[in-house]
Amino acid sequence: MRLHDTLSGGVRDFVPLRPGHVSIYLCGATVQGLPHIGHVRSGVAFDVLRRWLTAKGFDVAFIRNVTDIDDKILIKAADAGRPWWEWAATYERAFSAAYDALGVLPPSAEPRATGHITQMVELIQRMIDRGHAYTGNGDVYFDVATLPAYGKLSGHRIDDVHQGEGVATGKRDQRDFTLWKGAKPGEPSWPTPWGRGRPGWHTECVAMCEAYLGAEFDIHAGGMDLVFPHHENEIAQAEAAGDGFAQYWLHNGWVTMGGEKMSKSLGNVLAIPAVLQRVRAAELRYYLGSAHYRSMLEFSENALQDAAKAYTGIEDFLHRVRIRVGAVVPGEWTPKFGAALDDDLAVPIALSEVHAARAEGNRALDAGDHDTALSHAMSIRAMMGILGADPLDERWESRDETSAALAAVDVLVHAEVRRRGEARARRDWAEADAIRDRLKEAGIEVTDTADGPQWSLLDGTDK
């Protein structure tokens, strides 16, 4: 198995520190608001990594943290007139619900930052004792200049570093970053040898990584937006404390809209509950996991609906086999599927194997070759299970009468929409209007959009 390591800048053979065991730390959510699809992409991407390692026989320790104390949490809670801890707990539950809805396996442990203050204080004291940190005006700062290798993860030159923290009177050098923030009126604080205060963001993850996975562990994962300053500063702290830290650094690409990173500040947020009103959870998971984890995923409604249709095609084949042949149990993945995932989790190539098996299986089923069709169906279940989206898994079984009826209606409506388009092309406006009126009488509204005709039930169900 080979993985792309951000630190080395290339793909490396993956060799865990302990044979048969893999330790992974994924930077989780800062629970300041509702999760959107950009937030949960890393959860889906690295859930596939975890499932693949488990399928290959590894014992996987998977830690995903919760940042429940942060400037943004404090500001938003104060603006809403709510206690900071209530605000954080509310959105922590929202993130947990989103992960669960998309079939992301629960982590081995999900530590909160506020539960590990003692470990942070001990870590900071070690850095002070080794000459890499200092106190100033009640804060504690990391002395970047004492670590010549600073910048090796992100490629930043030490002379060009900007931490984005603003001007701080207690800093010796504006390139330094905050490890501990001195107490301020109205903010939560904890006692330390340097006075009361609260942790800096970068220190939280180092302390939690090492508390659960040790001074050295296999994989540190997260979004590419965390490479600098967050992960760069994590490495700096670990090395300053004398620890080996992560052996591999994996980063997933953003979900973008109009070429820009999806974020609350841009106002282009798609919250999970809103998206799940338009597609099923399994279809959203399929969409988020279908691109290579390191690539940018440009969101569009058409792309989302195309992914839903692709997933439905797999689902329909498995149901056809189950109806015609009998029970379909998971079988074996194909060699090409395994080779694709071993090659830095090349999910698009792995999915091409799934769709090739579906096409072959459909041909076999139509020809009456039930044994071959069943064999392909069993293989598909194995492959889709590793991708976390097996349509016949009990968590995704949603082929009730309503969903089946909507699928049937979708086929019929699109046929009518095509006929309407043909009528309009030949300027037969009477026929086009008659088709539109017939659909409207059936409770279906067709809207012409830049992406082509879209239909919806008058109760608001879009297709």
GROMACS .gro file of C-alpha atoms in nm:
model
  463
    1MET     CA    1   0.000   0.000   0.000
    2ARG     CA    2   0.126   0.347  -0.092
    3LEU     CA    3   0.004   0.681   0.043
    4HIS     CA    4   0.079   1.042  -0.048
    5ASP     CA    5   0.270   1.200   0.240
    6THR     CA    6   0.248   1.580   0.247
    7LEU     CA    7   0.570   1.604   0.449
    8SER     CA    8   0.783   1.421   0.192
    9GLY     CA    9   0.584   1.565  -0.098
   10GLY     CA   10   0.525   1.232  -0.270
   11VAL     CA   11   0.379   0.885  -0.253
   12ARG     CA   12   0.550   0.650  -0.007
   13ASP     CA   13   0.520   0.283   0.080
   14PHE     CA   14   0.304   0.259   0.390
   15VAL     CA   15   0.479   0.070   0.669
   16PRO     CA   16   0.312   0.102   1.012
   17LEU     CA   17   0.523   0.143   1.324
   18ARG     CA   18   0.377  -0.177   1.471
   19PRO     CA   19   0.310  -0.474   1.241
   20GLY     CA   20  -0.060  -0.541   1.209
   21HIS     CA   21  -0.163  -0.216   1.384
   22VAL     CA   22  -0.234   0.129   1.238
   23SER     CA   23  -0.279   0.446   1.444
   24ILE     CA   24  -0.461   0.742   1.285
   25TYR     CA   25  -0.544   1.089   1.415
   26LEU     CA   26  -0.796   1.296   1.219
   27CYS     CA   27  -0.842   1.663   1.299
   28GLY     CA   28  -1.211   1.688   1.376
   29ALA     CA   29  -1.456   1.974   1.398
   30THR     CA   30  -1.437   2.308   1.571
   31VAL     CA   31  -1.798   2.295   1.685
   32GLN     CA   32  -1.905   2.654   1.620
   33GLY     CA   33  -2.201   2.596   1.383
   34LEU     CA   34  -2.390   2.350   1.166
   35PRO     CA   35  -2.179   2.112   0.955
   36HIS     CA   36  -2.180   2.153   0.578
   37ILE     CA   37  -2.064   1.908   0.314
   38GLY     CA   38  -1.719   2.066   0.308
   39HIS     CA   39  -1.676   1.986   0.678
   40VAL     CA   40  -1.766   1.618   0.649
   41ARG     CA   41  -1.567   1.537   0.335
   42SER     CA   42  -1.260   1.451   0.545
   43GLY     CA   43  -1.477   1.226   0.763
   44VAL     CA   44  -1.592   1.031   0.457
   45ALA     CA   45  -1.250   1.022   0.288
   46PHE     CA   46  -1.062   0.888   0.587
   47ASP     CA   47  -1.346   0.654   0.679
   48VAL     CA   48  -1.268   0.481   0.348
   49LEU     CA   49  -0.900   0.461   0.450
   50ARG     CA   50  -0.997   0.310   0.784
   51ARG     CA   51  -1.234   0.058   0.626
   52TRP     CA   52  -0.973  -0.046   0.369
   53LEU     CA   53  -0.703  -0.097   0.633
   54THR     CA   54  -0.948  -0.301   0.841
   55ALA     CA   55  -1.044  -0.509   0.536
   56LYS     CA   56  -0.673  -0.579   0.480
   57GLY     CA   57  -0.651  -0.721   0.832
   58PHE     CA   58  -0.507  -0.430   1.030
   59ASP     CA   59  -0.618  -0.340   1.380
   60VAL     CA   60  -0.692   0.032   1.347
   61ALA     CA   61  -0.694   0.287   1.629
   62PHE     CA   62  -0.878   0.589   1.491
   63ILE     CA   63  -0.894   0.913   1.693
   64ARG     CA   64  -1.100   1.213   1.583
   65ASN     CA   65  -1.099   1.512   1.817
   66VAL     CA   66  -1.353   1.781   1.898
   67THR     CA   67  -1.234   2.139   1.944
   68ASP     CA   68  -1.488   2.268   2.195
   69ILE     CA   69  -1.303   2.582   2.308
   70ASP     CA   70  -1.202   2.839   2.051
   71ASP     CA   71  -1.226   3.213   1.976
   72LYS     CA   72  -1.508   3.160   1.725
   73ILE     CA   73  -1.710   2.949   1.966
   74LEU     CA   74  -1.678   3.212   2.238
   75ILE     CA   75  -1.773   3.498   2.003
   76LYS     CA   76  -2.075   3.323   1.852
   77ALA     CA   77  -2.203   3.203   2.188
   78ALA     CA   78  -2.168   3.552   2.334
   79ASP     CA   79  -2.347   3.709   2.034
   80ALA     CA   80  -2.633   3.461   2.083
   81GLY     CA   81  -2.643   3.519   2.457
   82ARG     CA   82  -2.574   3.151   2.528
   83PRO     CA   83  -2.315   2.977   2.751
   84TRP     CA   84  -2.008   2.877   2.547
   85TRP     CA   85  -2.026   2.515   2.668
   86GLU     CA   86  -2.390   2.484   2.561
   87TRP     CA   87  -2.309   2.630   2.219
   88ALA     CA   88  -2.023   2.384   2.169
   89ALA     CA   89  -2.228   2.085   2.289
   90THR     CA   90  -2.518   2.175   2.058
   91TYR     CA   91  -2.303   2.175   1.746
   92GLU     CA   92  -2.097   1.878   1.858
   93ARG     CA   93  -2.424   1.682   1.849
   94ALA     CA   94  -2.496   1.824   1.502
   95PHE     CA   95  -2.161   1.702   1.373
   96SER     CA   96  -2.208   1.360   1.531
   97ALA     CA   97  -2.550   1.334   1.364
   98ALA     CA   98  -2.400   1.430   1.026
   99TYR     CA   99  -2.121   1.174   1.051
  100ASP     CA  100  -2.370   0.907   1.155
  101ALA     CA  101  -2.614   0.996   0.877
  102LEU     CA  102  -2.337   0.945   0.620
  103GLY     CA  103  -2.229   0.611   0.763
  104VAL     CA  104  -1.894   0.733   0.899
  105LEU     CA  105  -1.781   0.478   1.157
  106PRO     CA  106  -1.755   0.612   1.514
  107PRO     CA  107  -1.392   0.679   1.609
  108SER     CA  108  -1.212   0.461   1.859
  109ALA     CA  109  -1.220   0.767   2.082
  110GLU     CA  110  -1.342   1.124   2.029
  111PRO     CA  111  -1.160   1.343   2.282
  112ARG     CA  112  -1.264   1.700   2.356
  113ALA     CA  113  -1.004   1.971   2.397
  114THR     CA  114  -1.145   2.083   2.733
  115GLY     CA  115  -1.098   1.732   2.868
  116HIS     CA  116  -0.720   1.744   2.814
  117ILE     CA  117  -0.603   2.065   2.978
  118THR     CA  118  -0.364   1.876   3.205
  119GLN     CA  119  -0.189   1.714   2.908
  120MET     CA  120  -0.161   2.052   2.735
  121VAL     CA  121  -0.007   2.217   3.040
  122GLU     CA  122   0.247   1.936   3.070
  123LEU     CA  123   0.333   1.962   2.699
  124ILE     CA  124   0.381   2.339   2.718
  125GLN     CA  125   0.601   2.305   3.025
  126ARG     CA  126   0.823   2.058   2.839
  127MET     CA  127   0.867   2.311   2.557
  128ILE     CA  128   0.949   2.588   2.805
  129ASP     CA  129   1.202   2.366   2.979
  130ARG     CA  130   1.370   2.283   2.646
  131GLY     CA  131   1.398   2.651   2.550
  132HIS     CA  132   1.136   2.652   2.273
  133ALA     CA  133   0.860   2.850   2.449
  134TYR     CA  134   0.833   3.157   2.671
  135THR     CA  135   0.576   3.356   2.869
  136GLY     CA  136   0.467   3.711   2.801
  137ASN     CA  137   0.185   3.920   2.951
  138GLY     CA  138   0.005   3.610   3.079
  139ASP     CA  139   0.030   3.422   2.746
  140VAL     CA  140   0.273   3.149   2.644
  141TYR     CA  141   0.430   3.155   2.296
  142PHE     CA  142   0.628   2.914   2.081
  143ASP     CA  143   0.964   3.055   1.975
  144VAL     CA  144   0.970   2.971   1.603
  145ALA     CA  145   1.332   3.084   1.555
  146THR     CA  146   1.454   2.806   1.788
  147LEU     CA  147   1.343   2.541   1.537
  148PRO     CA  148   1.544   2.574   1.213
  149ALA     CA  149   1.332   2.309   1.035
  150TYR     CA  150   1.012   2.510   1.088
  151GLY     CA  151   0.812   2.523   0.762
  152LYS     CA  152   0.907   2.180   0.631
  153LEU     CA  153   0.546   2.057   0.600
  154SER     CA  154   0.401   2.361   0.423
  155GLY     CA  155   0.713   2.482   0.242
  156HIS     CA  156   0.698   2.821   0.416
  157ARG     CA  157   1.030   2.998   0.462
  158ILE     CA  158   1.073   3.090   0.825
  159ASP     CA  159   1.139   3.456   0.737
  160ASP     CA  160   0.802   3.480   0.556
  161VAL     CA  161   0.584   3.323   0.824
  162HIS     CA  162   0.263   3.502   0.928
  163GLN     CA  163   0.060   3.325   1.196
  164GLY     CA  164  -0.256   3.526   1.139
  165GLU     CA  165  -0.287   3.601   1.509
  166GLY     CA  166  -0.252   3.975   1.491
  167VAL     CA  167  -0.015   4.185   1.697
  168ALA     CA  168   0.042   4.061   2.052
  169THR     CA  169   0.231   4.273   2.303
  170GLY     CA  170   0.381   3.973   2.478
  171LYS     CA  171   0.543   3.826   2.166
  172ARG     CA  172   0.914   3.856   2.109
  173ASP     CA  173   0.867   3.789   1.738
  174GLN     CA  174   0.547   3.812   1.533
  175ARG     CA  175   0.639   3.481   1.368
  176ASP     CA  176   0.579   3.306   1.702
  177PHE     CA  177   0.244   3.145   1.777
  178THR     CA  178   0.030   3.115   2.087
  179LEU     CA  179   0.038   2.803   2.303
  180TRP     CA  180  -0.168   2.936   2.594
  181LYS     CA  181  -0.393   3.244   2.615
  182GLY     CA  182  -0.403   3.439   2.939
  183ALA     CA  183  -0.743   3.476   3.104
  184LYS     CA  184  -0.974   3.756   2.988
  185PRO     CA  185  -1.288   3.883   3.163
  186GLY     CA  186  -1.592   3.671   3.086
  187GLU     CA  187  -1.395   3.390   2.921
  188PRO     CA  188  -1.349   3.038   3.059
  189SER     CA  189  -1.008   2.971   3.210
  190TRP     CA  190  -0.807   2.701   3.383
  191PRO     CA  191  -0.523   2.728   3.638
  192THR     CA  192  -0.164   2.677   3.517
  193PRO     CA  193   0.187   2.754   3.646
  194TRP     CA  194   0.173   3.072   3.430
  195GLY     CA  195  -0.165   3.191   3.553
  196ARG     CA  196  -0.521   3.119   3.450
  197GLY     CA  197  -0.609   3.096   3.083
  198ARG     CA  198  -0.719   2.870   2.801
  199PRO     CA  199  -0.538   2.664   2.537
  200GLY     CA  200  -0.424   2.772   2.193
  201TRP     CA  201  -0.572   2.576   1.903
  202HIS     CA  202  -0.246   2.422   1.781
  203THR     CA  203  -0.157   2.285   2.125
  204GLU     CA  204  -0.486   2.098   2.168
  205CYS     CA  205  -0.425   1.845   1.892
  206VAL     CA  206  -0.066   1.766   1.986
  207ALA     CA  207  -0.170   1.686   2.342
  208MET     CA  208  -0.463   1.470   2.230
  209CYS     CA  209  -0.260   1.288   1.962
  210GLU     CA  210   0.001   1.187   2.213
  211ALA     CA  211  -0.248   1.109   2.492
  212TYR     CA  212  -0.418   0.844   2.279
  213LEU     CA  213  -0.162   0.732   2.021
  214GLY     CA  214   0.172   0.799   2.187
  215ALA     CA  215   0.476   1.015   2.106
  216GLU     CA  216   0.497   0.845   1.764
  217PHE     CA  217   0.206   0.721   1.556
  218ASP     CA  218   0.135   0.633   1.195
  219ILE     CA  219  -0.098   0.879   1.022
  220HIS     CA  220  -0.213   1.234   1.087
  221ALA     CA  221  -0.498   1.337   0.857
  222GLY     CA  222  -0.708   1.644   0.789
  223GLY     CA  223  -0.814   1.900   0.531
  224MET     CA  224  -0.552   2.070   0.316
  225ASP     CA  225  -0.650   2.405   0.473
  226LEU     CA  226  -0.490   2.280   0.795
  227VAL     CA  227  -0.140   2.232   0.648
  228PHE     CA  228  -0.046   2.583   0.758
  229PRO     CA  229  -0.047   2.703   1.022
  230HIS     CA  230  -0.220   2.428   1.221
  231HIS     CA  231  -0.030   2.115   1.122
  232GLU     CA  232   0.298   2.299   1.075
  233ASN     CA  233   0.266   2.422   1.431
  234GLU     CA  234   0.176   2.076   1.557
  235ILE     CA  235   0.498   1.934   1.414
  236ALA     CA  236   0.696   2.220   1.565
  237GLN     CA  237   0.557   2.155   1.913
  238ALA     CA  238   0.607   1.780   1.899
  239GLU     CA  239   0.968   1.814   1.783
  240ALA     CA  240   1.034   2.086   2.039
  241ALA     CA  241   0.909   1.849   2.308
  242GLY     CA  242   1.137   1.574   2.175
  243ASP     CA  243   0.872   1.350   2.017
  244GLY     CA  244   0.867   1.175   1.678
  245PHE     CA  245   0.497   1.243   1.615
  246ALA     CA  246   0.322   1.143   1.288
  247GLN     CA  247   0.504   0.930   1.030
  248TYR     CA  248   0.265   1.015   0.744
  249TRP     CA  249   0.060   1.330   0.676
  250LEU     CA  250  -0.252   1.291   0.462
  251HIS     CA  251  -0.462   1.587   0.348
  252ASN     CA  252  -0.792   1.589   0.164
  253GLY     CA  253  -0.899   1.852  -0.088
  254TRP     CA  254  -1.174   2.106  -0.039
  255VAL     CA  255  -1.531   2.104  -0.155
  256THR     CA  256  -1.554   2.415  -0.373
  257MET     CA  257  -1.831   2.624  -0.528
  258GLY     CA  258  -1.739   2.847  -0.818
  259GLY     CA  259  -1.374   2.754  -0.760
  260GLU     CA  260  -1.374   2.884  -0.402
  261LYS     CA  261  -1.345   2.685  -0.081
  262MET     CA  262  -1.684   2.620   0.076
  263SER     CA  263  -1.697   2.822   0.395
  264LYS     CA  264  -1.936   3.014   0.614
  265SER     CA  265  -1.756   3.341   0.539
  266LEU     CA  266  -1.824   3.305   0.167
  267GLY     CA  267  -2.190   3.238   0.229
  268ASN     CA  268  -2.182   2.935  -0.001
  269VAL     CA  269  -2.261   2.679   0.263
  270LEU     CA  270  -2.464   2.366   0.202
  271ALA     CA  271  -2.571   2.229   0.539
  272ILE     CA  272  -2.606   1.852   0.566
  273PRO     CA  273  -2.977   1.855   0.664
  274ALA     CA  274  -3.059   2.073   0.361
  275VAL     CA  275  -2.875   1.846   0.117
  276LEU     CA  276  -3.041   1.538   0.266
  277GLN     CA  277  -3.376   1.682   0.166
  278ARG     CA  278  -3.267   1.648  -0.199
  279VAL     CA  279  -3.078   1.318  -0.200
  280ARG     CA  280  -3.061   1.018   0.029
  281ALA     CA  281  -2.777   0.991   0.277
  282ALA     CA  282  -2.617   0.700   0.090
  283GLU     CA  283  -2.624   0.904  -0.230
  284LEU     CA  284  -2.459   1.201  -0.059
  285ARG     CA  285  -2.192   0.974   0.086
  286TYR     CA  286  -2.133   0.826  -0.260
  287TYR     CA  287  -2.097   1.177  -0.403
  288LEU     CA  288  -1.855   1.301  -0.137
  289GLY     CA  289  -1.643   0.987  -0.157
  290SER     CA  290  -1.639   0.943  -0.535
  291ALA     CA  291  -1.356   1.186  -0.615
  292HIS     CA  292  -0.995   1.121  -0.519
  293TYR     CA  293  -0.951   1.241  -0.163
  294ARG     CA  294  -0.668   1.480  -0.258
  295SER     CA  295  -0.860   1.645  -0.542
  296MET     CA  296  -1.089   1.945  -0.522
  297LEU     CA  297  -1.456   1.852  -0.541
  298GLU     CA  298  -1.646   2.123  -0.725
  299PHE     CA  299  -2.003   2.114  -0.605
  300SER     CA  300  -2.294   2.148  -0.845
  301GLU     CA  301  -2.653   2.033  -0.826
  302ASN     CA  302  -2.607   1.840  -1.152
  303ALA     CA  303  -2.301   1.657  -1.018
  304LEU     CA  304  -2.490   1.567  -0.701
  305GLN     CA  305  -2.784   1.431  -0.899
  306ASP     CA  306  -2.551   1.242  -1.135
  307ALA     CA  307  -2.390   1.075  -0.835
  308ALA     CA  308  -2.733   0.987  -0.697
  309LYS     CA  309  -2.827   0.826  -1.029
  310ALA     CA  310  -2.499   0.632  -1.042
  311TYR     CA  311  -2.561   0.502  -0.692
  312THR     CA  312  -2.921   0.413  -0.779
  313GLY     CA  313  -2.795   0.217  -1.080
  314ILE     CA  314  -2.580   0.002  -0.852
  315GLU     CA  315  -2.867  -0.033  -0.608
  316ASP     CA  316  -3.116  -0.132  -0.880
  317PHE     CA  317  -2.885  -0.405  -1.011
  318LEU     CA  318  -2.844  -0.558  -0.665
  319HIS     CA  319  -3.220  -0.555  -0.612
  320ARG     CA  320  -3.280  -0.716  -0.951
  321VAL     CA  321  -3.040  -0.998  -0.861
  322ARG     CA  322  -3.197  -1.044  -0.519
  323ILE     CA  323  -3.546  -1.062  -0.671
  324ARG     CA  324  -3.455  -1.296  -0.957
  325VAL     CA  325  -3.177  -1.509  -0.808
  326GLY     CA  326  -3.198  -1.489  -0.430
  327ALA     CA  327  -2.997  -1.362  -0.136
  328VAL     CA  328  -2.681  -1.161  -0.219
  329VAL     CA  329  -2.407  -1.180   0.043
  330PRO     CA  330  -2.081  -0.985   0.022
  331GLY     CA  331  -1.815  -1.169  -0.178
  332GLU     CA  332  -1.462  -1.068  -0.278
  333TRP     CA  333  -1.345  -0.740  -0.425
  334THR     CA  334  -1.173  -0.754  -0.764
  335PRO     CA  335  -0.792  -0.738  -0.791
  336LYS     CA  336  -0.815  -0.405  -0.978
  337PHE     CA  337  -1.032  -0.261  -0.701
  338GLY     CA  338  -0.776  -0.361  -0.436
  339ALA     CA  339  -0.487  -0.231  -0.646
  340ALA     CA  340  -0.665   0.103  -0.688
  341LEU     CA  341  -0.716   0.153  -0.314
  342ASP     CA  342  -0.360   0.042  -0.245
  343ASP     CA  343  -0.249   0.321  -0.480
  344ASP     CA  344  -0.315   0.618  -0.251
  345LEU     CA  345  -0.688   0.542  -0.219
  346ALA     CA  346  -0.769   0.588  -0.589
  347VAL     CA  347  -1.145   0.567  -0.533
  348PRO     CA  348  -1.242   0.681  -0.886
  349ILE     CA  349  -1.058   0.383  -1.034
  350ALA     CA  350  -1.206   0.156  -0.766
  351LEU     CA  351  -1.555   0.280  -0.855
  352SER     CA  352  -1.493   0.209  -1.222
  353GLU     CA  353  -1.453  -0.155  -1.117
  354VAL     CA  354  -1.786  -0.140  -0.939
  355HIS     CA  355  -1.963  -0.003  -1.245
  356ALA     CA  356  -1.788  -0.251  -1.475
  357ALA     CA  357  -1.914  -0.534  -1.254
  358ARG     CA  358  -2.263  -0.385  -1.260
  359ALA     CA  359  -2.264  -0.365  -1.640
  360GLU     CA  360  -2.140  -0.723  -1.675
  361GLY     CA  361  -2.388  -0.839  -1.414
  362ASN     CA  362  -2.681  -0.673  -1.588
  363ARG     CA  363  -2.585  -0.835  -1.918
  364ALA     CA  364  -2.558  -1.173  -1.748
  365LEU     CA  365  -2.893  -1.127  -1.577
  366ASP     CA  366  -3.065  -1.030  -1.902
  367ALA     CA  367  -2.913  -1.337  -2.068
  368GLY     CA  368  -3.041  -1.565  -1.791
  369ASP     CA  369  -2.692  -1.638  -1.658
  370HIS     CA  370  -2.788  -1.615  -1.293
  371ASP     CA  371  -2.463  -1.757  -1.155
  372THR     CA  372  -2.252  -1.490  -1.321
  373ALA     CA  373  -2.496  -1.216  -1.222
  374LEU     CA  374  -2.489  -1.332  -0.860
  375SER     CA  375  -2.109  -1.346  -0.859
  376HIS     CA  376  -2.088  -0.985  -0.979
  377ALA     CA  377  -2.350  -0.876  -0.726
  378MET     CA  378  -2.156  -1.036  -0.440
  379SER     CA  379  -1.837  -0.865  -0.557
  380ILE     CA  380  -2.015  -0.530  -0.576
  381ARG     CA  381  -2.141  -0.567  -0.220
  382ALA     CA  382  -1.785  -0.630  -0.101
  383MET     CA  383  -1.646  -0.329  -0.287
  384MET     CA  384  -1.926  -0.092  -0.194
  385GLY     CA  385  -1.900  -0.208   0.168
  386ILE     CA  386  -1.537  -0.095   0.179
  387LEU     CA  387  -1.646   0.240   0.035
  388GLY     CA  388  -1.909   0.257   0.309
  389ALA     CA  389  -2.204   0.264   0.069
  390ASP     CA  390  -2.325  -0.096   0.017
  391PRO     CA  391  -2.690  -0.051  -0.090
  392LEU     CA  392  -2.791  -0.380   0.072
  393ASP     CA  393  -2.634  -0.297   0.406
  394GLU     CA  394  -2.914  -0.266   0.661
  395ARG     CA  395  -2.833   0.099   0.732
  396TRP     CA  396  -2.890   0.196   0.368
  397GLU     CA  397  -3.188  -0.027   0.289
  398SER     CA  398  -3.442   0.238   0.194
  399ARG     CA  399  -3.621   0.083  -0.100
  400ASP     CA  400  -3.963   0.135   0.049
  401GLU     CA  401  -4.272   0.198  -0.162
  402THR     CA  402  -4.217   0.575  -0.160
  403SER     CA  403  -3.859   0.566  -0.291
  404ALA     CA  404  -3.944   0.299  -0.546
  405ALA     CA  405  -4.241   0.504  -0.665
  406LEU     CA  406  -4.027   0.818  -0.696
  407ALA     CA  407  -3.770   0.626  -0.900
  408ALA     CA  408  -4.044   0.503  -1.134
  409VAL     CA  409  -4.195   0.851  -1.163
  410ASP     CA  410  -3.850   0.993  -1.240
  411VAL     CA  411  -3.817   0.767  -1.545
  412LEU     CA  412  -4.165   0.858  -1.672
  413VAL     CA  413  -4.125   1.231  -1.611
  414HIS     CA  414  -3.791   1.245  -1.789
  415ALA     CA  415  -3.950   1.073  -2.088
  416GLU     CA  416  -4.223   1.338  -2.091
  417VAL     CA  417  -3.967   1.615  -2.048
  418ARG     CA  418  -3.773   1.483  -2.349
  419ARG     CA  419  -4.094   1.479  -2.553
  420ARG     CA  420  -4.164   1.836  -2.445
  421GLY     CA  421  -3.813   1.938  -2.549
  422GLU     CA  422  -3.857   1.776  -2.889
  423ALA     CA  423  -4.193   1.953  -2.934
  424ARG     CA  424  -4.038   2.288  -2.848
  425ALA     CA  425  -3.748   2.222  -3.087
  426ARG     CA  426  -3.992   2.179  -3.375
  427ARG     CA  427  -4.196   2.481  -3.250
  428ASP     CA  428  -4.498   2.269  -3.168
  429TRP     CA  429  -4.598   2.492  -2.880
  430ALA     CA  430  -4.939   2.334  -2.838
  431GLU     CA  431  -4.790   1.989  -2.778
  432ALA     CA  432  -4.523   2.131  -2.545
  433ASP     CA  433  -4.786   2.315  -2.341
  434ALA     CA  434  -5.010   2.006  -2.332
  435ILE     CA  435  -4.724   1.797  -2.187
  436ARG     CA  436  -4.648   2.066  -1.929
  437ASP     CA  437  -5.014   2.090  -1.830
  438ARG     CA  438  -5.046   1.712  -1.807
  439LEU     CA  439  -4.748   1.695  -1.574
  440LYS     CA  440  -4.885   1.982  -1.364
  441GLU     CA  441  -5.218   1.805  -1.338
  442ALA     CA  442  -5.028   1.506  -1.199
  443GLY     CA  443  -4.871   1.729  -0.933
  444ILE     CA  444  -4.536   1.769  -1.113
  445GLU     CA  445  -4.379   2.104  -1.192
  446VAL     CA  446  -4.105   2.137  -1.456
  447THR     CA  447  -3.865   2.432  -1.438
  448ASP     CA  448  -3.625   2.523  -1.717
  449THR     CA  449  -3.283   2.601  -1.566
  450ALA     CA  450  -2.933   2.670  -1.696
  451ASP     CA  451  -2.858   2.305  -1.619
  452GLY     CA  452  -3.158   2.185  -1.819
  453PRO     CA  453  -3.516   2.103  -1.716
  454GLN     CA  454  -3.560   2.011  -1.349
  455TRP     CA  455  -3.879   1.866  -1.203
  456SER     CA  456  -4.029   1.865  -0.858
  457LEU     CA  457  -4.342   1.744  -0.691
  458LEU     CA  458  -4.567   2.028  -0.588
  459ASP     CA  459  -4.496   1.929  -0.226
  460GLY     CA  460  -4.133   2.032  -0.280
  461THR     CA  461  -3.956   1.702  -0.352
  462ASP     CA  462  -3.692   1.791  -0.614
  463LYS     CA  463  -3.555   1.556  -0.880
   0.00000   0.00000   0.00000
